[in-house]
Amino acid sequence: MKKLSLLSLGLLLLFQVSCNRLSPDSTVRIRLAQDPESLHPLTYGNAPALQILNLVYQSLLTVNLEDRAIQPLLAAELPSVRITDSLSYFTYAIRPQARWDNGTPITAHDVAFSLKILHSPLLENERWRAQYDFIQDIVYSKDSLLNFTLVCSGYTPEMKLLTGDFFVLPAHQFDPNSLISDISYKTIRGKYDSLSQSPSFKNLAQNVNQSFFARDTAGVKGSGPYRLASWKTGQHVVLEKKKGWWGSNISPTPEQLRFAPERISYQIIPDNAAAVLALKAQQLDLMDNIPLVSFKEMRQDPKFQEKFNFFSPATYDIVFLGMNGASPLLQDRLTRQAITHLINIPQVIATLQGGFATPTVGLVHPLEKDYYNKGLQPVTFDTTAAKNLLRQAGWKKADNSGWTRNQNGQQQKLVLNLMHRAGNSEFENMSLLLQQNAMLLGIPIEVTSLESSQISEKLQNRNYHLYFRTLTGNPFSYNLLSILHSSSAQGTGGNVTNFGTPETDKILEQIATVEKEEQKAILLKDLQAQMQKESNLVFLYFLQNKMAIAKRVKSPVVSSLKPNYDISTFEITE
Amino acid sequence: MLWRKLCFKLVQLVFTLWAMASIVFLLSRFLPGLSSPKGMNDPDVNILSHTSPEAVLRIKEAYLQKHGLHLPKFYLSFSLKGEKNAGQISSASVDEAWVRKSVLWHGLETTSSFYRQWQQAYSNADLADQSTALKSLIKWSNSNSPTERQLNVAQFEAVLKKIDRKQRLQLTKEWQHLTLSSSPWYFFLPSLEWHGTNSQYHLWLQNILSGNLGVSNSDYEPVLDKLSEALKNSAILGAIALLIASAIAYSLGLWLAESQNKPFCIAVRQTLYLLDSIPVFLLVLGLLFLYLLFGGTLSGNDIPSEGTFSILFQSSFLLSTISVVLLLLPYLCLQFYQGLNHEADSMYMRTARAKGLSINNSLRKHALPNSFGPSLTILSEAVIGLIAGVLVVEVTFSLPGVGSLLTRSILSSDYPVLIASTLFLLLFRIVVVWITDLLLAFVDPRIRLS
C-alpha cells in the first residue's frame, strides 16, 4: 500500500515536471521576497511594488543607477531654475516623442493631473501630500502643451530631483470624464476640506480608489517600457516589453530609455531557504539579500562560481543605536558617550555581518569621500573610557548596587532598557552583545523585542532608553531637519532622541539650503563631529547587499542605490 | 429534543462569533500603526525633507478624520475622573494634553489659574521663548515616573527664568502654587463616559451586519473577494490532501493492526514515526529540493492560465498537496492503529475470538466501529491543525491561500483583511468542533443518550 502510494506520488511528480512549460529563455528571472501587494501608483506600499512600478510608469526625471547622475526621463532635459526670495520656478519641457499606450502625446495636462491627485481629498495620498507640500502651483506655457513651470515655496538643492520625481499618470485613464480637469491645482490645495464634499471629487475618488488600478493588467498601465503581463498574488509578476514603445523609437536612444530584457519574471518566494534552493537550481537569474551563510558557501564553491557572479554592493542602509536624550538617565552627553564605548563594532561586523558591512563615524557613507569626516575616530570598545566618562557624569559605583548618582536631589540608578524589532536576528544578537558588555561594567540592560509599530509608538512617546534601528539614507539629500532639528523633537516629530543644540540646528538649516559643494562638505563634516560628541544617535555601520547574478546575464550594472542593480542593463546571453 | 439542542448550539455559535469578532476588532484598533497614513509610520527613519512638522500634523489629523479614527473606539470609555474634569478648562488644542495631566496631578482650580497666567505670558513672549517653554511643559506632562516629573519641574523652572521679568513673577508664583498642591484622591478614580452610537465600534458593526467587511487598504479589493479567492485555494488543497491522507491512513492503519508482527509492518511503522517527528518546514524544503533536483521549474508557473481550477495544474499546488498528505498521514495512521490495538485488547474481542471469529474478521466487525469515535475526534484535530501546517506549506511554495493571506496582511498592516481572515480561522475552528460533536452524537448512541 505504502509502496503503491509512494510510487504514485513519484509518478505524479514526474508528470508535473514533464508538464512544465518552460518560459522563454530571454526572460530575466528575479526573486522577490515579498508580494508587491498593490501596484497602484498612489497607494503602493513596499519596495518590490516601487521597483515594478518604475518600469511601468515614468516620472519627469530619473537617476542613473551607475553614476548617480540625475537624468531627464519624460522631460526633454533637466529643468531650468529661477529663484526669487521666497519662491523658486522649475521650467520643464516634455519629450515631444513621449506617448501613452493609446498613441496620444503626454502633455503638461497629464503632469498637472498627476500633481492634482497627489493633493486631492478622499484619496490615500497623505504621504505624497506631505512630500510635495512645497509645490505651490503649475503654470502652463502659452506656446506649447509640452512646457510648464512648477512654482515651489523656497528653494533647496534637492528640489532639482524632487520636482520631477512623481509618476506622471495618464489623465484619460484615471479621470475619463475629466471631472477635475477644470479645477486648478491651486484650488485643490487651498480648498482641500470643502472639496471633499463635492460630487466631482467623490466620483473621482470612486474611480481612482479601485482595485482595477492596483492589480488589473489593463489598469496598471503607464508610459514606461513594460506592461504588466500577469500577476498571481504571492507567486509571480511578469512584465513584458511593449512592442514599438515610444522610447525605443527615438534615435539615437538615450541611455536612460534603453531597456534590454524582453520579459522580466519576478518570482515571489518569501522563504529564504526555498529561494536559495531555487537559485542553486538555476531557477533564478538574480537573488539579493542572500542569507550570510549561504552566500559565503556559494561564493567559495567552484560549482557555483561557474554559474554565478557574486556582488556585495554598498547600500545607504545604516544601522544605528539611538539614545533617548530626553530621559533623565541619558540626559547628559557624558553618559551617552560612555554607552557608545560598550559596542564593539568590528566584532559585530565580523561575526554578525560576516564582514559585509562598512563601519562609519557618522551618517555619511565613507564612499562619499568629499563629505565623510575622515578626521573623526570611530568609537572604540573601551570599558575604562566608559567608566571614566560615567564618573565624570557624576555616577558612582557601589559594589553591589550598580551605578548611582544624585541629580537635583534625586537618587538615580543606571538601569537601562533596549528595544529592537522582533524577528531581526542581527539586532537580537547585537543587543545581547551590548547587554553583556554593559554587564562587565555593572550596568543592567533589559532587552525587549517589539513589533515595528510598537517601537514607533514608544519612540514617539519618548518612553525608552536605547534602541537599534536601520535608517535608509540616500546620497542626494542631506536635508535632515525632520529627524535632527530640535523643532522636530516634540509630538509626532521625527527627532525622537531629543538631539540638537542651537549650534547643530544652525548647521542643519544651512545644509538644507547650501548649494556649493565645498561649503556643504565643511558643514556635513562639522555635523558628523557634533553628532559624535552628542552621541544621541550612534551610527555603527552601513549594510552591504549580498547578491548573486547568473552568468548568463551579460555585464549587469550593480549599484549602491536601491534596488542595488539596474535591470535595464540585463542582457541575456546563452 | 434534537432540534432544541441544535438551536441552542446555533445561538451559541453566533454569540461566540460576535464576541470573538468584537474582541479582534477592538484589539486591532489599539494597534499603534493604525493611526498614521501609509508611508508615514516611522517618522524617525522616514525623511520627509521639506515638510514642516505643522504640515505633517495637519495631514495626519485629516487622515484620522477621513477614516473615522478620531471617534471614540467603543460606546463606553473609561477615563480618570481628573482627566475628565480637565474638559472644564477650555484649552487650545496644543495645550490640551498637558492641561489634562496637570488637572489630574494638581487639581482643577490651581491648573485653571496657572493656565490663565500661562496664556497671558505666552501671548506676550517672543516666538523662541514660547516654543521652548511649551516644549518643556509638554515634556513635564509626559513624565513617566515621579522622579522624572520632578526633574522636569526643575527644568521648566529654569526655562521660566529666561522669560521677561514682568511676566515671570506671576507665572512662577502660579507654577509653584500648582506644583505644591495636589489633586483630591478621587481624581484618580475611573469614570465611565457614554459616547452613544457615534463610535468606531458601532459603525463597524453596522457595516458587518450589512455584510460589508470593507476593502483591503493595500489594493482596494473587497475583503470578501480576497478572502474567498484565498479560501478557494486553501480549501481545494486541504480537501484533496485530507481525502488522500485519510484514505491511505485508515487502510494502512487497519492493515498494520491485522498483520502485527511482520518485519515489513514494523519497518512501515518505524518510518511513520520518523515522518511524524520531522519538522514541517524541513519536510517541505526537502520536497522542494527533490522537485528541483528532478528538473522541476519555478518559472514554469509564470505563464498565465485562467479558470477556477487552474491552480490544480500548478506544480506548486501538487507539491503542496504531497506535503500536506505527508504531514497528515503519520499522525492519522498511527493514532488509528493505536486505537484499533486498544480495542483489540478488550473483553468483547476475546469473546468474539472465543466464538471462532478470525482476527481479521473480529477487527473489522467489532473493533473498527468502536475505534471510529475516537478517531473522529483525532480527525477533527487534524483538520484544525491543518491550518498551521498549510500556512508553512503555502509560504514555502508561494501558494496564495488563507495562511499566506494572513501573513501578508500582517506584513502590510492591511487591517480589514487581517480582521476578516482571523475571524474566518476562528469560525472554521468553531464549525469543525461543532460538526465533530454532531457526528459523534450520531455515530455513538452513548453520547446521544447522555
Coordinates of C-alpha atoms in Angstrom, one line a residue, chain A residues 1-2 5 9 12-14 16-17 20-23 27 29 34-35 37-38 40 43-45 122-124 126-127 129-131 133-134 156 158-159 162 192 208-211 214-215 230 232-236 238 263 265 267-271 273-274 277-278 281 283 320 326 328 331 407-408 410-412 452-454 456-457 459-463 467 469-472 477 479-480 482-483 486-488 490 492-494 496 498, chain B residues 30-33 37-53 55-60 62-63 66-67 131 134-135 138-139 142 144 147-148 150-152 154-155 217-222 226 248 251-252 264 268 271-272 275 285 287-292 294-305 310 312-316 318-319 322 326 329 395-400 408-409 411-412 414-415:
Chain A
M1 CA 0.0 0.0 0.0
K2 CA 2.6 2.4 1.1
S5 CA 1.2 5.4 -2.8
L9 CA 3.4 10.2 -5.8
L12 CA 2.7 12.5 -10.2
L13 CA 5.9 14.4 -9.5
L14 CA 7.5 13.2 -12.8
Q16 CA 4.3 17.5 -13.2
V17 CA 8.0 18.0 -14.1
N20 CA 6.1 22.3 -17.1
R21 CA 6.1 24.7 -19.8
L22 CA 9.4 26.5 -19.8
S23 CA 9.3 30.2 -20.0
T27 CA 13.2 36.1 -19.6
R29 CA 14.0 35.8 -13.5
Q34 CA 7.5 39.8 -0.8
D35 CA 4.4 40.2 -2.9
E37 CA 0.5 43.7 -2.7
S38 CA -0.6 46.7 -4.7
H40 CA -1.4 51.4 -7.6
T43 CA -1.0 53.8 -2.7
Y44 CA 1.6 51.1 -3.3
G45 CA 3.2 50.2 0.0
L122 CA -10.7 61.3 -0.4
L123 CA -7.6 59.6 -1.9
E124 CA -5.0 57.7 0.1
E126 CA -1.2 61.5 2.6
R127 CA 2.5 60.8 2.3
R129 CA 0.7 65.5 0.2
A130 CA 3.4 65.8 2.8
Q131 CA 6.2 65.1 0.4
D133 CA 3.7 70.2 0.0
F134 CA 6.3 72.6 -1.4
T156 CA 16.5 73.7 -1.5
E158 CA 17.1 68.5 -3.7
M159 CA 14.2 70.2 -5.4
L162 CA 12.1 66.1 -6.2
Y192 CA -8.9 70.6 0.5
V208 CA -9.2 56.2 -8.6
N209 CA -9.6 54.0 -5.4
Q210 CA -10.3 50.9 -7.4
S211 CA -8.5 47.6 -7.4
A214 CA -3.9 48.3 -8.3
R215 CA -3.8 44.8 -9.8
S230 CA 0.4 38.7 -15.4
K232 CA -0.5 35.8 -9.5
T233 CA -0.6 37.0 -5.9
G234 CA 2.2 35.5 -3.9
Q235 CA 3.6 33.7 -6.9
H236 CA 4.9 35.8 -9.7
V238 CA 5.5 39.2 -15.2
R263 CA 10.5 39.8 -20.4
S265 CA 9.6 37.5 -14.4
Q267 CA 9.3 35.2 -8.7
I268 CA 7.8 35.8 -5.3
I269 CA 9.5 33.4 -2.8
P270 CA 9.1 34.6 0.8
D271 CA 11.0 31.8 2.3
A273 CA 15.7 28.7 2.2
A274 CA 13.4 27.9 -0.7
L277 CA 17.3 26.2 -3.3
A278 CA 15.8 27.8 -6.4
A281 CA 19.0 25.0 -9.2
Q283 CA 15.8 28.8 -11.5
F320 CA 22.4 52.9 14.5
A326 CA 15.0 63.3 27.0
P328 CA 16.7 61.7 32.9
Q331 CA 20.1 63.5 29.5
Q407 CA 20.6 64.6 40.4
N408 CA 18.7 67.6 41.7
Q410 CA 17.0 62.8 43.3
Q411 CA 18.8 59.5 43.6
Q412 CA 19.2 57.8 40.2
S452 CA 7.9 47.8 14.5
S453 CA 4.8 50.0 15.1
Q454 CA 5.1 49.4 18.8
S456 CA 7.5 53.7 16.8
E457 CA 4.9 54.4 19.5
L459 CA 9.8 56.4 20.4
Q460 CA 7.0 58.9 19.8
N461 CA 6.2 59.0 23.5
R462 CA 9.9 59.2 24.4
N463 CA 9.3 56.2 26.6
Y467 CA 17.1 51.2 20.5
R469 CA 17.1 50.5 14.1
T470 CA 18.0 50.9 10.4
L471 CA 17.8 54.2 8.7
T472 CA 17.6 54.3 4.9
S477 CA 19.7 64.8 0.1
N479 CA 18.2 67.6 4.4
L480 CA 17.9 66.1 7.9
S482 CA 12.9 66.3 10.1
I483 CA 14.9 63.9 12.1
S486 CA 15.2 70.4 17.6
S487 CA 11.9 71.8 16.2
S488 CA 11.0 68.2 15.4
Q490 CA 8.3 67.0 20.2
T492 CA 4.9 63.4 16.3
G493 CA 8.2 64.9 15.1
G494 CA 10.9 62.6 13.8
V496 CA 12.9 61.1 18.8
N498 CA 16.0 64.8 21.5
Chain B
F30 CA -5.4 49.6 19.6
L31 CA -2.6 48.8 17.3
P32 CA -0.3 51.8 17.1
G33 CA 0.3 51.5 13.3
P37 CA -1.2 57.0 7.0
K38 CA 0.8 54.6 4.9
G39 CA 4.4 55.5 4.5
M40 CA 4.3 57.9 7.4
N41 CA 4.5 55.4 10.2
D42 CA 8.1 55.8 11.2
P43 CA 8.9 59.5 11.3
D44 CA 12.3 58.8 12.8
V45 CA 13.5 56.9 9.8
N46 CA 11.4 58.4 7.0
I47 CA 13.0 61.6 5.9
L48 CA 10.3 64.0 4.6
S49 CA 12.8 66.6 3.7
H50 CA 10.8 69.7 3.2
T51 CA 7.6 69.4 5.0
S52 CA 7.2 71.4 8.2
P53 CA 6.1 69.5 11.3
A55 CA 2.0 70.4 7.8
V56 CA 2.7 66.7 8.7
L57 CA 0.5 67.1 11.8
R58 CA -2.3 68.7 9.7
I59 CA -2.2 65.9 7.2
K60 CA -2.2 63.2 9.9
A62 CA -7.1 64.9 8.2
Y63 CA -6.3 61.2 7.8
K66 CA -11.3 60.7 6.9
H67 CA -11.2 57.2 8.4
S131 CA 8.3 77.2 21.9
L134 CA 5.7 74.9 25.7
K135 CA 8.1 72.1 24.8
I138 CA 4.8 69.1 27.4
K139 CA 7.8 67.1 28.4
N142 CA 4.8 63.3 29.5
N144 CA 6.8 58.5 33.0
T147 CA 11.5 61.2 39.6
E148 CA 11.3 62.2 36.0
Q150 CA 10.5 66.3 39.5
L151 CA 13.4 66.7 37.2
N152 CA 11.2 68.1 34.6
A154 CA 13.2 71.8 37.8
Q155 CA 13.8 72.2 34.1
N217 CA -6.3 49.0 2.4
S218 CA -3.5 47.9 0.1
D219 CA -5.2 47.4 -3.2
Y220 CA -8.9 48.3 -2.7
E221 CA -10.1 44.8 -3.4
P222 CA -13.2 43.9 -1.3
K226 CA -9.7 38.5 -1.4
I248 CA -4.4 6.0 3.0
S251 CA -6.5 1.5 5.2
L252 CA -2.8 1.4 6.3
F264 CA 7.8 -5.2 6.9
V268 CA 6.5 0.8 7.9
T271 CA 9.0 5.0 9.0
L272 CA 5.7 6.6 10.0
L275 CA 8.0 11.0 9.3
L285 CA 12.0 22.1 1.9
L287 CA 10.3 18.0 -1.2
L288 CA 11.1 21.3 -3.0
F289 CA 14.8 20.2 -3.2
L290 CA 13.8 16.8 -4.7
Y291 CA 11.5 18.6 -7.1
L292 CA 14.2 21.0 -8.3
F294 CA 14.3 16.2 -10.8
G295 CA 14.4 19.3 -13.0
G296 CA 11.2 20.9 -12.0
T297 CA 11.0 24.7 -12.6
L298 CA 9.5 27.6 -10.7
S299 CA 9.2 29.9 -13.6
G300 CA 7.1 27.3 -15.4
N301 CA 4.4 28.9 -13.2
D302 CA 4.5 32.3 -14.7
I303 CA 2.6 31.6 -17.9
P304 CA -0.8 32.9 -17.2
S305 CA -3.6 30.4 -17.0
S310 CA -6.2 26.5 -12.9
L312 CA -4.8 22.3 -9.9
F313 CA -2.3 22.3 -12.7
Q314 CA 0.4 24.2 -11.0
S315 CA 3.5 22.4 -9.8
S316 CA 3.4 24.4 -6.5
L318 CA 0.9 19.4 -6.4
L319 CA 4.0 19.8 -4.2
I322 CA 2.1 16.0 -1.3
L326 CA 2.8 13.6 4.3
L329 CA -0.6 10.7 7.2
V395 CA 4.6 30.2 2.3
T396 CA 7.3 27.9 1.1
F397 CA 5.6 27.1 -2.2
S398 CA 4.2 30.6 -2.7
L399 CA 0.7 29.3 -2.8
P400 CA -1.9 32.1 -2.4
R408 CA 0.8 39.1 4.0
S409 CA -1.9 41.2 5.6
L411 CA 3.3 42.4 7.0
S412 CA 1.5 45.1 5.1
D414 CA -3.8 45.5 6.0
Y415 CA -6.2 45.6 9.0

